Structures are given as structure tokens and as C-alpha cells.
């Protein structure tokens, strides 16, 4: 009989690195430009709003993850606290939204590595990273640690060059910015913070999850916020909100405008490493939620198989990799970010509602945390571009319809 259990081999450092790998790649290299286009010079305020929503979501997720240390994240929490439908809807939103995120990160790899053939490189990146994940989560954590260390060194160089270099090329965005633009930018930047979910979805593979998961989530979130703030300040000083909004490769443009153009190739390599690290962590998280949903019969049972040697959900990882490869060959980067943000905010809405049901004995967060988190998810989510909102609502409605049809089909 094939084992259905995963191995608890990840410690605090591994979990923090996996979370940082998921967040830093997405935020710094993919979301700053669109966010500047929406919020202009108010982008730092948008970053603060996104951080508050992310903090509340992280607190709610951490308390729930400690209580339910198994694979699946909010899919499990919603099922246990609110009922099967809400757990299913959270899992559906996570798998669909984060699959779009995987495609966005793969395309980021392609755009920086070989812009003329971005889609081809993106597909190749998905194939390679799926192979790394297939041979074990420990090896994935080790690879992510190397990537995160390299990317942080590159970002430190960008910050120093941007702050200390020339600011003569800075262009202020002329468009009038209102509250809607700031909230829309917060939604786009939230895409960057959502990486801490990877830690919760790996709950079944973490040593001492009750202590490790909450600490790792908050450490990863704090580290990512510090990095985002420094890089955003350097980018705004050097390019201005207008220059940042117009740039497809903003951090390479920062060092060029600051008078350190020789660093641009280094920054491009850092972008590829960051996006690859984020892609690796994203595929890990999506495959674990797919595993949990397959165990409960919401997805084909074969996706619940665990490899007898590598102790990973290998069928789920191969299926996720195949879908992401198809998307990476066809979708647009910025559209993927907006759609993913909406679906993941819906996922965290359910996480906050689940956390609101915890009792004192279950180590509930402060009462305001899930309230602010839930309201933030709704307000920021519906402030995203209308195309992303409509696509997200359509996908969630499709998921609900599938659930209803399956529930009404007689057993046997």
C-alpha cells in the first residue's frame, strides 16, 4: 500500500526562506510597476495598506495553521470552522489564483532572461522547477535558500545605487490619483505579500508546527516588508512614479538611471533568480492544496498519491506543472497578477472568517485582527481592475456551481 503521509522535515529557517522566496520574487520584480501606475507617488501608502491586510491575514493564518498543522491551508481551516463548502471555495480560489501566479512568475523569468522568447523560457523554467520539487521538499528548501540569499544581495545593491546615485531622471506621474488608485495599487502589491501562505500549506511537512509556523509566517512577512519598502523608496527617488510605472524592467532601469548601468546585467540575473524562487515555492503550495482537496474527493483521487521514495505529492506536482506550463505559453503577465490577487484575497477572506470563530482556548488572535483582515480583503479586492474582478467572480462562481452539481449527484 502506498503511503499517504508526508514527512516532517522542515525547520524554522527552511520555512522562513520558503516564505521569503515566494514573496520577494513576486513583489519586487513584478508588482512595483503596475502599482506605481495606479497610485503614483502614493505607492508607499498603498504598500502600507497592503502590509496591514497581509499582517491581519498572517495572524489569522498562523493561529489556524498551529491548530490544524496539515496540508491544505485555508481549504482545511474553512472546512473545519465554517463548513465543507467554504473550505472547498477557499481551496478552489487558492489553486486557481496561485496557478495564475505561477504563470506570472514563469513569465517574469522569461522576460528578464530572454525577452524575445519569454514564453519559451517560461515553459522551460516550469519544467525544471517541477523536476526539482518532485525529488523532495528538502531539496526545494535548500535551492530556495541559495536563491533568496543571492536575490537579497542584488536588491541591496539596487537600494544603495538608487538612494545614493543620480535622481535627475525622476518623472512624477501627471495623472490625478484618488483613493481608488491607492486601493487598487494595494491590491496589486498584495500579490507580493501572499507568499507566506506557502508556509501554512506545508503544515504537514514542518517540525513542531504549533511553534514553527506562526513564527515563520511573521518573520517572513516582516522581512519582505522591509525589503519592499527600501526598494520602493530607491525606485521612486531614481525613476519617479512616472518612470517606474512605464518600466517593464524597473530595477534594471533604477541602476541605469542612477549612473551604475554596469549593474543592470546583475539585476537581471537577480530578477530571474527571484522569480524562479517564487515559482518554486508557489508550485509547492498549489500542489499541497491540490493534495488536500484530492484526499477529500473534490479532485481526482490520483492527485492524493505520495511518492514512496521522495515523500511528495508527485501526481499533484506533475499536474500543476503541466497546467502552469500551458498558461505560461499563452497568458499576459500583468493580467495574471490582477486575477491572482482577486482570487487569493477571496481565499484570505475565508481565512479571516475562520479565525473569527476561534475561542480563547484555541489561541484566537485579537478580535480586531480577523475583522480588519476580512474587510481589507473585500475593499482591496473590489478595487482591482474591473477585468480582474469580473474574471475572479466568474471563476469563483464556476467553482461553486461545480460543488453544487457534485453534491446533488447521487452516490454510486
Coordinates of C-alpha atoms in Angstrom, one line a residue, residues 60-392:
X60 CA -5.3 34.6 11.3
X61 CA -3.5 32.1 9.2
X62 CA -0.8 31.5 11.8
X63 CA -3.3 30.7 14.6
X64 CA -5.3 28.4 12.3
X65 CA -2.1 26.7 11.0
X66 CA -1.0 26.0 14.5
X67 CA -4.3 24.4 15.3
X68 CA -4.6 22.4 12.1
X69 CA -1.0 21.5 11.1
X70 CA -1.8 19.6 7.9
X71 CA -1.5 20.3 4.2
X72 CA -4.2 22.5 2.6
X73 CA -4.1 25.8 4.4
X74 CA -7.4 27.7 4.4
X75 CA -9.0 24.9 2.5
X76 CA -8.7 22.9 5.7
X77 CA -9.5 25.9 8.0
X78 CA -12.6 26.9 6.2
X79 CA -13.8 23.3 6.1
X80 CA -13.3 22.8 9.8
X81 CA -14.5 26.2 11.1
X82 CA -17.2 27.2 8.5
X83 CA -18.3 24.1 6.7
X84 CA -17.3 22.0 3.7
X85 CA -18.5 24.5 1.1
X86 CA -16.4 27.3 2.4
X87 CA -13.3 25.1 2.7
X88 CA -13.9 24.0 -0.9
X89 CA -14.3 27.5 -2.2
X90 CA -11.1 28.6 -0.4
X91 CA -9.2 25.7 -1.9
X92 CA -10.7 26.4 -5.4
X93 CA -9.7 30.1 -5.2
X94 CA -6.2 29.2 -4.0
X95 CA -5.5 26.6 -6.6
X96 CA -6.8 28.8 -9.5
X97 CA -5.4 32.1 -8.3
X98 CA -2.0 30.7 -7.4
X99 CA -1.8 28.7 -10.7
X100 CA -2.1 32.2 -12.3
X101 CA 0.7 33.4 -10.0
X102 CA 2.9 30.5 -11.1
X103 CA 2.4 31.6 -14.7
X104 CA 3.2 35.2 -13.8
X105 CA 6.4 34.2 -12.2
X106 CA 7.4 31.9 -15.0
X107 CA 6.8 34.8 -17.4
X108 CA 8.9 37.1 -15.2
X109 CA 11.8 34.6 -15.6
X110 CA 11.4 34.7 -19.4
X111 CA 11.0 38.5 -19.6
X112 CA 14.3 39.1 -17.8
X113 CA 16.3 36.2 -19.1
X114 CA 15.4 36.4 -22.8
X115 CA 12.7 39.0 -23.6
X116 CA 12.4 38.0 -27.3
X117 CA 11.5 34.4 -26.3
X118 CA 9.9 35.0 -22.9
X119 CA 7.2 32.4 -23.3
X120 CA 9.6 29.6 -24.3
X121 CA 11.9 30.4 -21.4
X122 CA 8.9 30.5 -19.1
X123 CA 7.8 27.0 -20.1
X124 CA 11.3 25.7 -19.6
X125 CA 11.5 27.2 -16.2
X126 CA 8.3 25.5 -15.1
X127 CA 9.6 22.1 -16.3
X128 CA 12.9 22.5 -14.4
X129 CA 11.4 23.7 -11.2
X130 CA 8.7 21.0 -11.2
X131 CA 11.5 18.5 -11.5
X132 CA 13.3 19.9 -8.5
X133 CA 10.1 19.9 -6.4
X134 CA 9.5 16.3 -7.5
X135 CA 12.6 14.9 -5.8
X136 CA 11.7 16.3 -2.4
X137 CA 10.7 19.4 -0.4
X138 CA 14.0 19.4 1.5
X139 CA 15.9 19.9 -1.8
X140 CA 13.4 22.6 -2.7
X141 CA 14.1 24.4 0.6
X142 CA 17.9 24.2 0.0
X143 CA 17.6 25.6 -3.5
X144 CA 15.3 28.4 -2.3
X145 CA 17.8 29.3 0.4
X146 CA 20.5 29.8 -2.2
X147 CA 18.2 31.9 -4.4
X148 CA 16.9 34.1 -1.6
X149 CA 20.5 34.9 -0.4
X150 CA 21.6 35.8 -3.9
X151 CA 18.5 38.0 -4.6
X152 CA 18.8 39.9 -1.3
X153 CA 22.4 40.7 -2.2
X154 CA 21.3 42.1 -5.6
X155 CA 18.5 44.1 -4.0
X156 CA 20.8 45.6 -1.5
X157 CA 23.0 46.8 -4.4
X158 CA 19.9 48.3 -6.1
X159 CA 18.9 50.1 -2.9
X160 CA 22.4 51.6 -2.4
X161 CA 22.7 52.6 -6.1
X162 CA 19.2 54.1 -6.2
X163 CA 19.4 56.1 -3.0
X164 CA 23.0 57.4 -3.4
X165 CA 23.0 57.8 -7.2
X166 CA 21.6 60.4 -9.5
X167 CA 17.9 61.3 -9.3
X168 CA 17.8 63.7 -12.3
X169 CA 15.7 61.2 -14.4
X170 CA 12.8 61.0 -11.9
X171 CA 9.4 61.7 -13.5
X172 CA 6.3 62.3 -11.5
X173 CA 3.1 60.7 -12.8
X174 CA 0.8 63.5 -14.0
X175 CA -2.5 61.6 -13.6
X176 CA -4.6 62.7 -10.7
X177 CA -4.6 59.9 -8.1
X178 CA -7.5 59.3 -5.8
X179 CA -8.4 56.7 -3.1
X180 CA -9.4 54.2 -5.7
X181 CA -6.0 54.2 -7.3
X182 CA -4.3 53.8 -3.9
X183 CA -6.5 50.8 -3.1
X184 CA -6.0 49.3 -6.5
X185 CA -2.2 49.5 -6.0
X186 CA -2.6 47.9 -2.6
X187 CA -4.4 45.0 -4.2
X188 CA -1.6 44.6 -6.8
X189 CA 1.0 44.8 -4.1
X190 CA -0.8 42.3 -2.0
X191 CA 0.1 39.8 -4.7
X192 CA 3.6 40.2 -3.4
X193 CA 2.8 39.5 0.2
X194 CA 0.7 36.4 -0.3
X195 CA 3.8 34.2 -0.2
X196 CA 3.5 33.4 3.5
X197 CA 0.7 31.1 2.6
X198 CA 3.3 28.7 1.3
X199 CA 4.3 28.1 4.9
X200 CA 0.8 27.2 6.1
X201 CA 0.1 24.9 3.2
X202 CA 3.3 22.9 4.0
X203 CA 2.0 22.3 7.6
X204 CA 2.2 18.5 7.3
X205 CA 5.9 18.7 6.5
X206 CA 7.0 21.1 9.3
X207 CA 8.7 20.0 12.5
X208 CA 6.9 21.3 15.7
X209 CA 4.3 23.1 13.5
X210 CA 2.4 24.7 16.5
X211 CA 5.6 26.8 17.3
X212 CA 7.3 26.9 13.9
X213 CA 4.5 28.0 11.6
X214 CA 3.3 31.2 13.4
X215 CA 6.9 32.4 14.0
X216 CA 8.0 31.6 10.4
X217 CA 5.0 33.5 8.9
X218 CA 5.6 36.7 10.9
X219 CA 9.4 36.6 10.3
X220 CA 9.0 36.1 6.6
X221 CA 6.3 38.9 6.4
X222 CA 8.4 41.4 8.4
X223 CA 11.5 40.6 6.2
X224 CA 9.6 41.0 3.0
X225 CA 8.0 44.4 4.1
X226 CA 11.4 45.8 5.0
X227 CA 12.8 44.8 1.5
X228 CA 9.8 46.2 -0.3
X229 CA 10.0 49.5 1.4
X230 CA 13.7 50.0 0.8
X231 CA 13.4 49.0 -2.9
X232 CA 10.3 51.1 -3.4
X233 CA 11.9 54.2 -1.9
X234 CA 15.0 53.8 -4.1
X235 CA 12.9 53.3 -7.2
X236 CA 10.7 56.3 -6.6
X237 CA 13.7 58.5 -5.8
X238 CA 15.5 57.4 -9.0
X239 CA 12.7 57.0 -11.6
X240 CA 9.8 58.8 -10.0
X241 CA 6.3 57.4 -10.1
X242 CA 6.0 58.0 -13.9
X243 CA 9.3 56.4 -14.8
X244 CA 8.5 53.4 -12.5
X245 CA 5.1 52.9 -14.0
X246 CA 6.4 53.0 -17.6
X247 CA 9.3 50.5 -17.0
X248 CA 8.9 46.8 -17.8
X249 CA 12.2 46.1 -16.0
X250 CA 12.1 48.8 -13.3
X251 CA 15.0 47.7 -11.1
X252 CA 17.4 47.4 -14.1
X253 CA 16.3 50.9 -15.0
X254 CA 16.9 52.2 -11.5
X255 CA 20.6 51.3 -11.6
X256 CA 20.9 52.7 -15.1
X257 CA 19.3 56.0 -14.2
X258 CA 21.4 56.2 -11.0
X259 CA 24.6 56.1 -13.1
X260 CA 25.5 52.5 -12.4
X261 CA 24.5 50.9 -15.7
X262 CA 27.1 48.2 -15.4
X263 CA 25.0 46.7 -12.6
X264 CA 22.0 46.1 -15.0
X265 CA 23.0 42.6 -16.0
X266 CA 23.5 41.7 -12.4
X267 CA 20.0 42.9 -11.6
X268 CA 18.5 40.9 -14.5
X269 CA 20.2 37.8 -13.1
X270 CA 18.7 38.6 -9.7
X271 CA 15.3 39.0 -11.2
X272 CA 15.5 35.6 -12.8
X273 CA 16.6 34.0 -9.5
X274 CA 13.9 35.8 -7.5
X275 CA 11.1 34.8 -9.9
X276 CA 12.4 31.2 -10.0
X277 CA 12.4 31.1 -6.2
X278 CA 8.9 32.4 -6.1
X279 CA 7.8 29.9 -8.8
X280 CA 9.3 27.1 -6.8
X281 CA 7.5 28.0 -3.6
X282 CA 4.2 28.6 -5.4
X283 CA 4.2 25.2 -7.1
X284 CA 4.9 23.7 -3.7
X285 CA 1.9 25.4 -2.2
X286 CA -0.6 24.7 -5.0
X287 CA 0.4 21.1 -5.2
X288 CA -0.2 20.6 -1.4
X289 CA -3.6 22.2 -1.5
X290 CA -4.4 20.0 -4.6
X291 CA -3.3 17.0 -2.5
X292 CA -5.7 18.0 0.4
X293 CA -8.6 18.5 -2.0
X294 CA -8.0 15.2 -3.7
X295 CA -7.9 13.4 -0.3
X296 CA -11.4 14.8 0.3
X297 CA -12.8 13.8 -3.1
X298 CA -13.1 17.3 -4.6
X299 CA -10.4 16.5 -7.1
X300 CA -9.4 13.1 -8.8
X301 CA -8.1 10.6 -6.2
X302 CA -4.9 10.0 -8.1
X303 CA -3.7 13.5 -7.1
X304 CA -3.5 12.4 -3.5
X305 CA -0.7 9.9 -4.2
X306 CA 2.5 10.5 -2.2
X307 CA 5.8 9.2 -3.8
X308 CA 7.2 6.3 -1.7
X309 CA 10.8 7.5 -2.0
X310 CA 10.6 11.3 -2.2
X311 CA 7.6 11.8 0.1
X312 CA 6.0 14.4 -2.1
X313 CA 2.5 14.5 -3.8
X314 CA 4.1 13.7 -7.1
X315 CA 0.9 13.3 -9.2
X316 CA -0.3 16.7 -7.9
X317 CA 3.0 18.3 -8.7
X318 CA 3.1 17.0 -12.2
X319 CA -0.5 18.1 -12.9
X320 CA 0.1 21.6 -11.5
X321 CA 3.3 21.8 -13.5
X322 CA 1.5 20.8 -16.7
X323 CA -1.2 23.4 -16.3
X324 CA 1.2 26.2 -15.4
X325 CA 3.3 25.4 -18.5
X326 CA 0.3 25.8 -20.7
X327 CA -0.6 29.1 -19.1
X328 CA 3.0 30.4 -19.3
X329 CA 2.9 29.8 -23.0
X330 CA -0.3 31.8 -23.5
X331 CA -1.2 34.4 -20.8
X332 CA -0.2 38.1 -20.2
X333 CA 1.9 38.9 -17.1
X334 CA 0.0 41.9 -15.8
X335 CA -3.4 40.4 -16.3
X336 CA -2.2 37.3 -14.4
X337 CA -1.2 39.5 -11.4
X338 CA -4.7 41.1 -11.1
X339 CA -6.6 37.9 -11.5
X340 CA -4.4 36.1 -9.0
X341 CA -4.7 38.9 -6.4
X342 CA -8.5 38.8 -6.5
X343 CA -8.7 35.0 -6.1
X344 CA -6.2 35.0 -3.3
X345 CA -7.9 37.8 -1.4
X346 CA -11.1 35.7 -1.6
X347 CA -9.0 32.9 -0.1
X348 CA -7.9 35.1 2.8
X349 CA -11.4 36.4 3.4
X350 CA -12.3 32.9 4.3
X351 CA -9.2 32.5 6.4
X352 CA -10.2 35.6 8.4
X353 CA -13.8 34.5 8.8
X354 CA -12.5 31.1 10.0
X355 CA -10.2 32.8 12.5
X356 CA -13.1 34.8 13.9
X357 CA -14.6 31.6 15.1
X358 CA -11.6 30.6 17.3
X359 CA -12.1 30.6 21.1
X360 CA -9.6 31.8 23.7
X361 CA -8.6 28.2 24.4
X362 CA -7.8 27.8 20.8
X363 CA -5.4 30.8 20.9
X364 CA -7.5 33.2 18.8
X365 CA -6.0 36.4 17.6
X366 CA -7.2 39.8 18.9
X367 CA -10.8 40.4 17.9
X368 CA -10.0 43.2 15.5
X369 CA -7.5 41.2 13.5
X370 CA -9.9 39.0 11.5
X371 CA -12.4 41.8 11.2
X372 CA -9.9 44.2 9.7
X373 CA -8.4 41.4 7.6
X374 CA -11.8 40.4 6.2
X375 CA -12.9 44.0 5.4
X376 CA -9.5 44.7 3.9
X377 CA -9.8 41.7 1.6
X378 CA -13.2 42.8 0.4
X379 CA -12.3 46.5 -0.1
X380 CA -8.9 46.0 -1.7
X381 CA -10.2 43.1 -3.8
X382 CA -13.0 45.0 -5.4
X383 CA -10.7 47.9 -6.1
X384 CA -8.6 45.9 -8.5
X385 CA -9.0 46.5 -12.3
X386 CA -12.6 45.6 -13.4
X387 CA -11.4 42.8 -15.7
X388 CA -9.6 41.1 -12.8
X389 CA -12.7 41.4 -10.6
X390 CA -15.1 40.0 -13.2
X391 CA -12.8 37.2 -14.1
X392 CA -12.3 36.3 -10.4

